[in-house]
Amino acid sequence: MGLFDAFRYDGKRVLVVGGATGMGAAVVQVVKDAGAEVVVMDRADVDVDGVKFIRLDLSDKASIESAIDECGGPLDALFECAGVADGTPGIERINFIGHRHLVERAIEKGYVGKGGAIGFISSAAGFGWQNNLKITKEFLAITDFDEATKWTQDNGKADYMFSKLTINTYVAQQAFPLLKKGIRINAIMPGPTDTPLARANADMWLGFGQDYRDETGIEPSTPLEQAYPLVFLCSDAAAGVTGITMVTDAGYFASGVVESFEPAGPVVGFLSGPMYGDAS
Ligand SMILES: NC(=O)c1ccc[n+]([C@@H]2O[C@H](COP(=O)([O-])OP(=O)(O)OC[C@H]3O[C@@H](n4cnc5c(N)ncnc54)[C@H](O)[C@@H]3O)[C@@H](O)[C@H]2O)c1
């Protein structure tokens, strides 16, 4: 035993939601290597040695409930990684409403408790969450799965940007009530990351910030480079950290805020601002 063991997952049971490919699959590899017993849920097949697979469709409430019941507890960490791009039917449920239902059911059933940690993958696209609180809080007040789904559809909010603004707001909102149960909740906000999802939307997802990467001599991040900070946030080493949305974008947004990389200024300014007309 040494101090650095706080970063490890020995003796921990971990659930990775959306662990078939991309960042979720990288999380599976890292936590497994860190000593965890791993359960993966995904709509796609997962066949990793020593890992239990449970099929899950996050757009379907019944599928979520049966998956979490099959998984059972205890769960020391929940990694909420699955996500889809604009144009995918059910995006509002897959990117947020389904994750929330799963997390809340796992807590309600007592599968996650004192010492537990929840880690979401949001996106740098949700950077402006603090200036959009009025609308996200209105939406988050609707806790029922079907009613929340209907609200996003009726209000033109069944989209990627709104789902990520919502994750960030949810993480901040839940820090206090969850900490009373001894549970932490955090998220990462990745920039362009080389995954199947990003490749399928390469112009927009992998083209974003190319000028910054050209000047700094870097590539889009790898799934592993995103998994590392998320795994840290759910480890005991981050025991003092909850309610944060950590920007994991190789510095693009920070450089835009202070305009040390000038071309990022207007992009980041736009993505920081109120998206829906009124600043909160
Ligand atoms: N790749 C990027 O550039 C980037 C940037 C910022 C944020 N993100 C976010 O990162 C997260 C992971 O995405 P990725 O880039 O690793 O993509 P990915 O497509 O490789 O991984 C997403 C996973 O979610 C699963 N999934 C999709 N729909 C599902 C459903 N209905 N039910 C259950 N599982 C489902 C997929 O099968 C896959 O395993 C997403 O939330 C995405 O929004 C990605």
PDB file of C-alpha atoms in Angstrom, residues 4-188:
ATOM      1  CA  PHE A   4      -0.501   6.504  -5.093  1.00  0.00           C
ATOM      2  CA  ASP A   5      -3.000   3.647  -4.605  1.00  0.00           C
ATOM      3  CA  ALA A   6      -5.742   6.299  -4.326  1.00  0.00           C
ATOM      4  CA  PHE A   7      -5.544   6.534  -8.121  1.00  0.00           C
ATOM      5  CA  ARG A   8      -6.190   2.793  -8.482  1.00  0.00           C
ATOM      6  CA  TYR A   9      -9.430   0.789  -8.593  1.00  0.00           C
ATOM      7  CA  ASP A  10      -8.455  -2.413  -6.786  1.00  0.00           C
ATOM      8  CA  GLY A  11     -11.520  -3.972  -5.184  1.00  0.00           C
ATOM      9  CA  LYS A  12     -13.876  -1.553  -6.928  1.00  0.00           C
ATOM     10  CA  ARG A  13     -16.805  -2.538  -9.127  1.00  0.00           C
ATOM     11  CA  VAL A  14     -17.301  -0.148 -11.992  1.00  0.00           C
ATOM     12  CA  LEU A  15     -19.995   0.403 -14.637  1.00  0.00           C
ATOM     13  CA  VAL A  16     -19.118   1.918 -18.013  1.00  0.00           C
ATOM     14  CA  VAL A  17     -22.163   3.044 -19.988  1.00  0.00           C
ATOM     15  CA  GLY A  18     -21.246   3.317 -23.654  1.00  0.00           C
ATOM     16  CA  GLY A  19     -18.072   1.276 -23.429  1.00  0.00           C
ATOM     17  CA  ALA A  20     -18.134  -0.436 -26.830  1.00  0.00           C
ATOM     18  CA  THR A  21     -16.036   2.099 -28.714  1.00  0.00           C
ATOM     19  CA  GLY A  22     -14.248   5.421 -28.398  1.00  0.00           C
ATOM     20  CA  MET A  23     -13.683   7.047 -25.011  1.00  0.00           C
ATOM     21  CA  GLY A  24     -15.907   4.584 -23.146  1.00  0.00           C
ATOM     22  CA  ALA A  25     -13.874   1.660 -24.495  1.00  0.00           C
ATOM     23  CA  ALA A  26     -10.709   3.447 -23.378  1.00  0.00           C
ATOM     24  CA  VAL A  27     -12.197   3.894 -19.889  1.00  0.00           C
ATOM     25  CA  VAL A  28     -12.855   0.136 -19.797  1.00  0.00           C
ATOM     26  CA  GLN A  29      -9.199  -0.565 -20.579  1.00  0.00           C
ATOM     27  CA  VAL A  30      -7.873   1.912 -18.018  1.00  0.00           C
ATOM     28  CA  VAL A  31     -10.094   0.870 -15.101  1.00  0.00           C
ATOM     29  CA  LYS A  32      -9.469  -2.799 -15.841  1.00  0.00           C
ATOM     30  CA  ASP A  33      -5.743  -2.141 -15.782  1.00  0.00           C
ATOM     31  CA  ALA A  34      -6.249  -0.202 -12.538  1.00  0.00           C
ATOM     32  CA  GLY A  35      -7.694  -3.291 -10.869  1.00  0.00           C
ATOM     33  CA  ALA A  36     -11.469  -2.840 -11.214  1.00  0.00           C
ATOM     34  CA  GLU A  37     -14.165  -5.406 -11.814  1.00  0.00           C
ATOM     35  CA  VAL A  38     -15.885  -3.981 -14.894  1.00  0.00           C
ATOM     36  CA  VAL A  39     -19.455  -4.093 -16.219  1.00  0.00           C
ATOM     37  CA  VAL A  40     -20.094  -2.517 -19.615  1.00  0.00           C
ATOM     38  CA  MET A  41     -23.446  -1.457 -21.006  1.00  0.00           C
ATOM     39  CA  ASP A  42     -23.910  -0.526 -24.634  1.00  0.00           C
ATOM     40  CA  ARG A  43     -26.312  -0.967 -27.502  1.00  0.00           C
ATOM     41  CA  ALA A  44     -23.372  -2.431 -29.496  1.00  0.00           C
ATOM     42  CA  ASP A  45     -21.676  -5.737 -28.647  1.00  0.00           C
ATOM     43  CA  VAL A  46     -18.739  -5.719 -26.278  1.00  0.00           C
ATOM     44  CA  ASP A  47     -16.431  -8.675 -26.003  1.00  0.00           C
ATOM     45  CA  VAL A  48     -13.566  -7.840 -23.669  1.00  0.00           C
ATOM     46  CA  ASP A  49     -11.899 -10.529 -21.616  1.00  0.00           C
ATOM     47  CA  GLY A  50     -13.052 -10.506 -18.003  1.00  0.00           C
ATOM     48  CA  VAL A  51     -15.688  -7.813 -18.576  1.00  0.00           C
ATOM     49  CA  LYS A  52     -19.411  -8.397 -18.062  1.00  0.00           C
ATOM     50  CA  PHE A  53     -21.584  -7.080 -20.904  1.00  0.00           C
ATOM     51  CA  ILE A  54     -25.198  -5.982 -20.564  1.00  0.00           C
ATOM     52  CA  ARG A  55     -27.102  -4.748 -23.597  1.00  0.00           C
ATOM     53  CA  LEU A  56     -28.622  -1.312 -23.158  1.00  0.00           C
ATOM     54  CA  ASP A  57     -30.514   1.145 -25.313  1.00  0.00           C
ATOM     55  CA  LEU A  58     -30.403   4.508 -23.567  1.00  0.00           C
ATOM     56  CA  SER A  59     -33.336   5.793 -25.610  1.00  0.00           C
ATOM     57  CA  ASP A  60     -35.591   3.151 -24.052  1.00  0.00           C
ATOM     58  CA  LYS A  61     -36.685   3.525 -20.437  1.00  0.00           C
ATOM     59  CA  ALA A  62     -37.542  -0.180 -20.020  1.00  0.00           C
ATOM     60  CA  SER A  63     -34.127  -1.202 -21.377  1.00  0.00           C
ATOM     61  CA  ILE A  64     -32.398   1.099 -18.873  1.00  0.00           C
ATOM     62  CA  GLU A  65     -34.380  -0.288 -15.970  1.00  0.00           C
ATOM     63  CA  SER A  66     -33.782  -3.924 -16.863  1.00  0.00           C
ATOM     64  CA  ALA A  67     -30.059  -3.277 -17.534  1.00  0.00           C
ATOM     65  CA  ILE A  68     -29.490  -1.637 -14.160  1.00  0.00           C
ATOM     66  CA  ASP A  69     -31.505  -4.328 -12.391  1.00  0.00           C
ATOM     67  CA  GLU A  70     -29.405  -7.016 -14.098  1.00  0.00           C
ATOM     68  CA  CYS A  71     -26.210  -5.185 -13.164  1.00  0.00           C
ATOM     69  CA  GLY A  72     -27.065  -4.903  -9.468  1.00  0.00           C
ATOM     70  CA  GLY A  73     -24.691  -3.430  -6.909  1.00  0.00           C
ATOM     71  CA  PRO A  74     -22.478  -2.388  -5.405  1.00  0.00           C
ATOM     72  CA  LEU A  75     -21.104   0.093  -7.925  1.00  0.00           C
ATOM     73  CA  ASP A  76     -18.186   2.266  -6.860  1.00  0.00           C
ATOM     74  CA  ALA A  77     -18.050   4.273 -10.081  1.00  0.00           C
ATOM     75  CA  LEU A  78     -20.445   4.979 -12.929  1.00  0.00           C
ATOM     76  CA  PHE A  79     -18.925   6.236 -16.168  1.00  0.00           C
ATOM     77  CA  GLU A  80     -21.619   7.801 -18.343  1.00  0.00           C
ATOM     78  CA  CYS A  81     -19.851   7.838 -21.705  1.00  0.00           C
ATOM     79  CA  ALA A  82     -22.417   7.056 -24.427  1.00  0.00           C
ATOM     80  CA  GLY A  83     -23.435   9.824 -26.774  1.00  0.00           C
ATOM     81  CA  VAL A  84     -24.566  10.437 -30.341  1.00  0.00           C
ATOM     82  CA  ALA A  85     -24.446  13.304 -32.828  1.00  0.00           C
ATOM     83  CA  ASP A  86     -27.183  15.575 -34.122  1.00  0.00           C
ATOM     84  CA  GLY A  87     -29.454  13.759 -36.545  1.00  0.00           C
ATOM     85  CA  THR A  88     -29.683  10.604 -34.411  1.00  0.00           C
ATOM     86  CA  PRO A  89     -33.274   9.883 -33.371  1.00  0.00           C
ATOM     87  CA  GLY A  90     -33.555   9.807 -29.584  1.00  0.00           C
ATOM     88  CA  ILE A  91     -30.499  12.058 -29.045  1.00  0.00           C
ATOM     89  CA  GLU A  92     -32.188  13.806 -26.100  1.00  0.00           C
ATOM     90  CA  ARG A  93     -32.571  10.461 -24.293  1.00  0.00           C
ATOM     91  CA  ILE A  94     -29.257   8.894 -25.358  1.00  0.00           C
ATOM     92  CA  ASN A  95     -27.137  11.928 -24.443  1.00  0.00           C
ATOM     93  CA  PHE A  96     -28.828  12.919 -21.208  1.00  0.00           C
ATOM     94  CA  ILE A  97     -32.302  11.776 -20.153  1.00  0.00           C
ATOM     95  CA  GLY A  98     -31.362   8.081 -20.328  1.00  0.00           C
ATOM     96  CA  HIS A  99     -28.120   8.604 -18.403  1.00  0.00           C
ATOM     97  CA  ARG A 100     -29.975  10.536 -15.710  1.00  0.00           C
ATOM     98  CA  HIS A 101     -32.586   7.799 -15.400  1.00  0.00           C
ATOM     99  CA  LEU A 102     -29.901   5.145 -15.102  1.00  0.00           C
ATOM    100  CA  VAL A 103     -27.874   7.049 -12.525  1.00  0.00           C
ATOM    101  CA  GLU A 104     -30.911   7.894 -10.420  1.00  0.00           C
ATOM    102  CA  ARG A 105     -32.220   4.328 -10.513  1.00  0.00           C
ATOM    103  CA  ALA A 106     -28.818   2.969  -9.487  1.00  0.00           C
ATOM    104  CA  ILE A 107     -28.764   5.363  -6.519  1.00  0.00           C
ATOM    105  CA  GLU A 108     -32.401   4.710  -5.600  1.00  0.00           C
ATOM    106  CA  LYS A 109     -31.750   0.962  -5.558  1.00  0.00           C
ATOM    107  CA  GLY A 110     -28.772   1.515  -3.289  1.00  0.00           C
ATOM    108  CA  TYR A 111     -26.274   0.207  -5.866  1.00  0.00           C
ATOM    109  CA  VAL A 112     -24.263   3.432  -5.600  1.00  0.00           C
ATOM    110  CA  GLY A 113     -23.735   4.847  -2.138  1.00  0.00           C
ATOM    111  CA  LYS A 114     -21.178   6.425   0.188  1.00  0.00           C
ATOM    112  CA  GLY A 115     -17.801   6.687  -1.518  1.00  0.00           C
ATOM    113  CA  GLY A 116     -19.362   6.304  -4.970  1.00  0.00           C
ATOM    114  CA  ALA A 117     -18.488   8.502  -7.937  1.00  0.00           C
ATOM    115  CA  ILE A 118     -20.234   9.395 -11.171  1.00  0.00           C
ATOM    116  CA  GLY A 119     -18.369  10.654 -14.230  1.00  0.00           C
ATOM    117  CA  PHE A 120     -20.094  12.014 -17.329  1.00  0.00           C
ATOM    118  CA  ILE A 121     -18.623  12.729 -20.725  1.00  0.00           C
ATOM    119  CA  SER A 122     -20.011  16.092 -21.725  1.00  0.00           C
ATOM    120  CA  SER A 123     -18.365  18.194 -24.441  1.00  0.00           C
ATOM    121  CA  ALA A 124     -16.544  21.479 -24.870  1.00  0.00           C
ATOM    122  CA  ALA A 125     -19.669  22.343 -26.905  1.00  0.00           C
ATOM    123  CA  GLY A 126     -21.389  22.774 -23.517  1.00  0.00           C
ATOM    124  CA  PHE A 127     -18.818  25.367 -22.348  1.00  0.00           C
ATOM    125  CA  GLY A 128     -21.489  28.083 -22.078  1.00  0.00           C
ATOM    126  CA  TRP A 129     -23.642  26.287 -19.533  1.00  0.00           C
ATOM    127  CA  GLN A 130     -23.386  29.042 -16.925  1.00  0.00           C
ATOM    128  CA  ASN A 131     -24.999  31.504 -19.343  1.00  0.00           C
ATOM    129  CA  ASN A 132     -27.881  29.208 -20.200  1.00  0.00           C
ATOM    130  CA  LEU A 133     -29.084  28.241 -16.748  1.00  0.00           C
ATOM    131  CA  LYS A 134     -32.602  29.585 -17.094  1.00  0.00           C
ATOM    132  CA  ILE A 135     -33.542  27.156 -19.848  1.00  0.00           C
ATOM    133  CA  THR A 136     -31.539  24.172 -18.600  1.00  0.00           C
ATOM    134  CA  LYS A 137     -32.938  24.540 -15.089  1.00  0.00           C
ATOM    135  CA  GLU A 138     -36.466  24.739 -16.474  1.00  0.00           C
ATOM    136  CA  PHE A 139     -35.824  21.474 -18.331  1.00  0.00           C
ATOM    137  CA  LEU A 140     -34.054  19.763 -15.420  1.00  0.00           C
ATOM    138  CA  ALA A 141     -37.020  20.425 -13.169  1.00  0.00           C
ATOM    139  CA  ILE A 142     -38.883  17.842 -15.274  1.00  0.00           C
ATOM    140  CA  THR A 143     -37.659  14.626 -13.729  1.00  0.00           C
ATOM    141  CA  ASP A 144     -39.965  12.154 -15.449  1.00  0.00           C
ATOM    142  CA  PHE A 145     -38.315  10.331 -18.398  1.00  0.00           C
ATOM    143  CA  ASP A 146     -41.243  10.635 -20.832  1.00  0.00           C
ATOM    144  CA  GLU A 147     -42.202  14.178 -19.875  1.00  0.00           C
ATOM    145  CA  ALA A 148     -38.597  15.351 -20.179  1.00  0.00           C
ATOM    146  CA  THR A 149     -38.386  13.733 -23.608  1.00  0.00           C
ATOM    147  CA  LYS A 150     -41.592  15.432 -24.718  1.00  0.00           C
ATOM    148  CA  TRP A 151     -40.368  18.811 -23.433  1.00  0.00           C
ATOM    149  CA  THR A 152     -37.185  18.662 -25.548  1.00  0.00           C
ATOM    150  CA  GLN A 153     -39.180  17.692 -28.618  1.00  0.00           C
ATOM    151  CA  ASP A 154     -41.916  20.310 -28.085  1.00  0.00           C
ATOM    152  CA  ASN A 155     -39.352  23.046 -27.420  1.00  0.00           C
ATOM    153  CA  GLY A 156     -36.863  22.311 -30.207  1.00  0.00           C
ATOM    154  CA  LYS A 157     -34.201  21.199 -27.722  1.00  0.00           C
ATOM    155  CA  ALA A 158     -33.646  17.601 -28.815  1.00  0.00           C
ATOM    156  CA  ASP A 159     -30.123  18.413 -29.951  1.00  0.00           C
ATOM    157  CA  TYR A 160     -26.460  17.884 -29.117  1.00  0.00           C
ATOM    158  CA  MET A 161     -25.673  21.348 -27.765  1.00  0.00           C
ATOM    159  CA  PHE A 162     -28.626  21.373 -25.391  1.00  0.00           C
ATOM    160  CA  SER A 163     -27.811  17.869 -24.145  1.00  0.00           C
ATOM    161  CA  LYS A 164     -24.280  18.918 -23.229  1.00  0.00           C
ATOM    162  CA  LEU A 165     -25.330  22.232 -21.609  1.00  0.00           C
ATOM    163  CA  THR A 166     -27.757  20.139 -19.598  1.00  0.00           C
ATOM    164  CA  ILE A 167     -25.156  17.591 -18.459  1.00  0.00           C
ATOM    165  CA  ASN A 168     -22.953  20.399 -17.156  1.00  0.00           C
ATOM    166  CA  THR A 169     -25.818  22.027 -15.302  1.00  0.00           C
ATOM    167  CA  TYR A 170     -26.948  18.684 -13.882  1.00  0.00           C
ATOM    168  CA  VAL A 171     -23.445  17.929 -12.585  1.00  0.00           C
ATOM    169  CA  ALA A 172     -23.335  21.292 -10.801  1.00  0.00           C
ATOM    170  CA  GLN A 173     -26.889  20.904  -9.485  1.00  0.00           C
ATOM    171  CA  GLN A 174     -26.323  17.414  -8.116  1.00  0.00           C
ATOM    172  CA  ALA A 175     -23.001  18.036  -6.348  1.00  0.00           C
ATOM    173  CA  PHE A 176     -24.615  19.197  -3.108  1.00  0.00           C
ATOM    174  CA  PRO A 177     -27.511  16.730  -2.754  1.00  0.00           C
ATOM    175  CA  LEU A 178     -25.347  13.780  -3.800  1.00  0.00           C
ATOM    176  CA  LEU A 179     -22.526  14.716  -1.459  1.00  0.00           C
ATOM    177  CA  LYS A 180     -25.001  14.393   1.405  1.00  0.00           C
ATOM    178  CA  LYS A 181     -25.149  10.731   0.379  1.00  0.00           C
ATOM    179  CA  GLY A 182     -21.365  10.551   0.079  1.00  0.00           C
ATOM    180  CA  ILE A 183     -21.467  10.428  -3.738  1.00  0.00           C
ATOM    181  CA  ARG A 184     -19.423  12.663  -6.040  1.00  0.00           C
ATOM    182  CA  ILE A 185     -20.352  13.702  -9.584  1.00  0.00           C
ATOM    183  CA  ASN A 186     -18.130  15.292 -12.229  1.00  0.00           C
ATOM    184  CA  ALA A 187     -17.735  15.500 -15.981  1.00  0.00           C
ATOM    185  CA  ILE A 188     -15.127  16.032 -18.621  1.00  0.00           C
TER     186      ILE A 188
END
